[in-house]
GROMACS .gro file of C-alpha atoms in nm:
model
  137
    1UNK     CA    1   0.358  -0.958   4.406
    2UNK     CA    2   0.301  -0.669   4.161
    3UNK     CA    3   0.494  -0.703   3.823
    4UNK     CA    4   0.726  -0.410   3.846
    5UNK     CA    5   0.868  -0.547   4.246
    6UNK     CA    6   0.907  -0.863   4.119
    7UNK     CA    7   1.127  -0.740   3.844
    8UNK     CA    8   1.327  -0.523   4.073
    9UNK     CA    9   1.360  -0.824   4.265
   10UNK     CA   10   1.534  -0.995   4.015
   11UNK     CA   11   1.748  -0.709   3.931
   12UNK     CA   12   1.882  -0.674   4.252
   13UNK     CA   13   2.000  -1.037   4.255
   14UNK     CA   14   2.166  -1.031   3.951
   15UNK     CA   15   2.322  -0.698   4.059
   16UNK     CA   16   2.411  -0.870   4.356
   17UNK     CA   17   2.562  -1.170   4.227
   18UNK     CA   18   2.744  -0.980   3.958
   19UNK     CA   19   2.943  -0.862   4.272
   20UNK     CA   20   2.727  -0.452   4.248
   21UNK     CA   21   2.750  -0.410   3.866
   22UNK     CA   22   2.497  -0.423   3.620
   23UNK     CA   23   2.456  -0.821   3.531
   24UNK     CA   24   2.177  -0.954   3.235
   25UNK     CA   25   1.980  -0.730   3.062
   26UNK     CA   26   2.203  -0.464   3.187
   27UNK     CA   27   2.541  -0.584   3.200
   28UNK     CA   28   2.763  -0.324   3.048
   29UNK     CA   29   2.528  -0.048   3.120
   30UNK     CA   30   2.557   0.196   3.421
   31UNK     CA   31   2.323   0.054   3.707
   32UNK     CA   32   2.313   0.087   4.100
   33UNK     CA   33   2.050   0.011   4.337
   34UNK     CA   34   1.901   0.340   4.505
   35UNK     CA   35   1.868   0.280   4.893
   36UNK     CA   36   1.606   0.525   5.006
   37UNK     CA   37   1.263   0.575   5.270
   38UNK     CA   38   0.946   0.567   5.189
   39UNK     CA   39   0.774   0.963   5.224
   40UNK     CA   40   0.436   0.802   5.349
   41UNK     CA   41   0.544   0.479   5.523
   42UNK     CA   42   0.943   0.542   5.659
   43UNK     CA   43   0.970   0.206   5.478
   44UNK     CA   44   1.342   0.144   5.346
   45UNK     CA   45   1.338   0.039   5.012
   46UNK     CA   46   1.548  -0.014   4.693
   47UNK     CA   47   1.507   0.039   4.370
   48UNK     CA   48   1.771  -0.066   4.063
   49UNK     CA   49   1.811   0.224   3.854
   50UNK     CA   50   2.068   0.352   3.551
   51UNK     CA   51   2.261   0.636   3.641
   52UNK     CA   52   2.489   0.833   3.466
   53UNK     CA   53   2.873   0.982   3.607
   54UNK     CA   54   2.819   1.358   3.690
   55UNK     CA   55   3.090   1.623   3.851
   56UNK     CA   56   3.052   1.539   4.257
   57UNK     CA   57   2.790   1.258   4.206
   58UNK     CA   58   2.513   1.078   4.026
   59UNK     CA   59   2.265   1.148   3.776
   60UNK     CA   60   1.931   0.972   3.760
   61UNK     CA   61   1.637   0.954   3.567
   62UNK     CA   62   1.217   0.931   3.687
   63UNK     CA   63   1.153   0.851   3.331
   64UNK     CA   64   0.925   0.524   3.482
   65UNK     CA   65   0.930   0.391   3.102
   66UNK     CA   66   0.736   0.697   2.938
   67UNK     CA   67   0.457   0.667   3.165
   68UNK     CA   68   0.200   1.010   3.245
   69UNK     CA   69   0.350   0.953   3.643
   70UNK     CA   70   0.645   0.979   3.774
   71UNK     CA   71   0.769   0.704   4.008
   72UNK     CA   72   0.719   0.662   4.377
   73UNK     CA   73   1.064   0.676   4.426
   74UNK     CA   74   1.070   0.998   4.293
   75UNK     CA   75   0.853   1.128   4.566
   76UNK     CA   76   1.036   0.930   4.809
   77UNK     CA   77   1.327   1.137   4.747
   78UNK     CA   78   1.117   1.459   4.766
   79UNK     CA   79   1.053   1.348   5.182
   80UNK     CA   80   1.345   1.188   5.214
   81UNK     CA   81   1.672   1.291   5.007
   82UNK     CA   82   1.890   1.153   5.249
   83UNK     CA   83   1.952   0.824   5.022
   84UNK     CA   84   2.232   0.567   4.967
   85UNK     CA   85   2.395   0.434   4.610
   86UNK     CA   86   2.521   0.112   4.606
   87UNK     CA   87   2.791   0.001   4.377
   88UNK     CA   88   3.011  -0.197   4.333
   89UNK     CA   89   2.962  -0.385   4.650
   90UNK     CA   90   2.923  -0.093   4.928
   91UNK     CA   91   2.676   0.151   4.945
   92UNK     CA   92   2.789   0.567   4.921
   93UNK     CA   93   2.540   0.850   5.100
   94UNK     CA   94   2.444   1.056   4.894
   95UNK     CA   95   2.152   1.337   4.906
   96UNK     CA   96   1.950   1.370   4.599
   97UNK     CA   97   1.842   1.709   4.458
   98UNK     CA   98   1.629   1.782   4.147
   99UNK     CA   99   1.739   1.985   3.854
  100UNK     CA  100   1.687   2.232   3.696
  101UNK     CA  101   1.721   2.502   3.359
  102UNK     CA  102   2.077   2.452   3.192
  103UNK     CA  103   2.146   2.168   3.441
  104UNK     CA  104   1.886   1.961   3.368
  105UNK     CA  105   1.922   1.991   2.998
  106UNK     CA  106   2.277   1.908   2.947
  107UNK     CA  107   2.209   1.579   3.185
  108UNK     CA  108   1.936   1.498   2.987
  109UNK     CA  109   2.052   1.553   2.666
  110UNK     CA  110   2.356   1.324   2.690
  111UNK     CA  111   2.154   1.034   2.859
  112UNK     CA  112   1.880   1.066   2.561
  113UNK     CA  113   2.193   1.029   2.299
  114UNK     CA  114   2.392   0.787   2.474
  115UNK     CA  115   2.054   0.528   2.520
  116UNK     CA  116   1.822   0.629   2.266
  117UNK     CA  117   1.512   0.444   2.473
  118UNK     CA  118   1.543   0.738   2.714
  119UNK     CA  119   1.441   0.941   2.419
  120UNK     CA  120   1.157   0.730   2.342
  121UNK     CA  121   1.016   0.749   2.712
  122UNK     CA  122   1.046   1.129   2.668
  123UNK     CA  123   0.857   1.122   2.325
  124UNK     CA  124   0.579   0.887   2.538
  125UNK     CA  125   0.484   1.135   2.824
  126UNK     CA  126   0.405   1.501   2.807
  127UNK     CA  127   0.570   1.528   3.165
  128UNK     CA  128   0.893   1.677   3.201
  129UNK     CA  129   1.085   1.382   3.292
  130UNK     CA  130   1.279   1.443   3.621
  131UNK     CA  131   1.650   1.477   3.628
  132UNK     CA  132   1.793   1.427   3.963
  133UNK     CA  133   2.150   1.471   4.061
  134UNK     CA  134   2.257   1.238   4.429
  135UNK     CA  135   2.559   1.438   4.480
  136UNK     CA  136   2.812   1.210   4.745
  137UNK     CA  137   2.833   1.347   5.080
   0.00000   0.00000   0.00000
């Protein structure tokens, strides 16, 4: 199992056993797990991810810890926007939409001064990190 499943394997238990709220290493911090489909392989999948509150939905983040690629659930969301947020023990629809200009910034610039690591990932990359927004549907 490659190192970054098995991590979001334990992730999503804690999650889980916290009753859908961010448990260890993120327990006070805004997490959900992202229900969405694979764009190559239809495959449902789920990865945990932070999130921040925006008007009408969710913001969230394809930093992928600085790296020069974004992740594949980025592109996943591309094919397939149609998605699912679960928290707190259900799981809202949602459809995810990238950002953009003003948008984008404002997003961005909170979540970079509220966790300061997001800022690091941003120094780390020369990509434009992705903002999208899932807004609830």
């Amino acid at each position: 199992m490659h190192h970054w499943n098995k991590w979001n394997k334990e992730v999503i238990e804690e999650f889980r056993a916290a009753g859908g709220i961010g448990a260890g290493q993120f327990e006070g911090r805004p997490l959900f797990l992202l229900h969405h489909v694979g764009a190559r392989t239809g495959t449902k999948r789920i990865a945990p991810l932070l999130y921040q509150d925006v008007e009408g939905g969710y913001a969230i983040f394809a930093s992928k810890g600085g790296s020069p690629t974004n992740p594949d659930w980025y592109y996943n969301l591309l094919a397939n926007p149609e998605v699912g947020v679960e928290l707190g023990g259900e799981i809202i629809p949602a459809r995810a939409r990238v950002t953009e200009g003003a948008e984008r910034e404002r997003i961005w610039s909170r979540q970079k001064r509220e966790y300061p690591f997001f800022a690091e990932y941003d120094e780390k990359t020369t990509r434009e990190i992705p903002v999208i927004v899932l807004d609830i549907i």
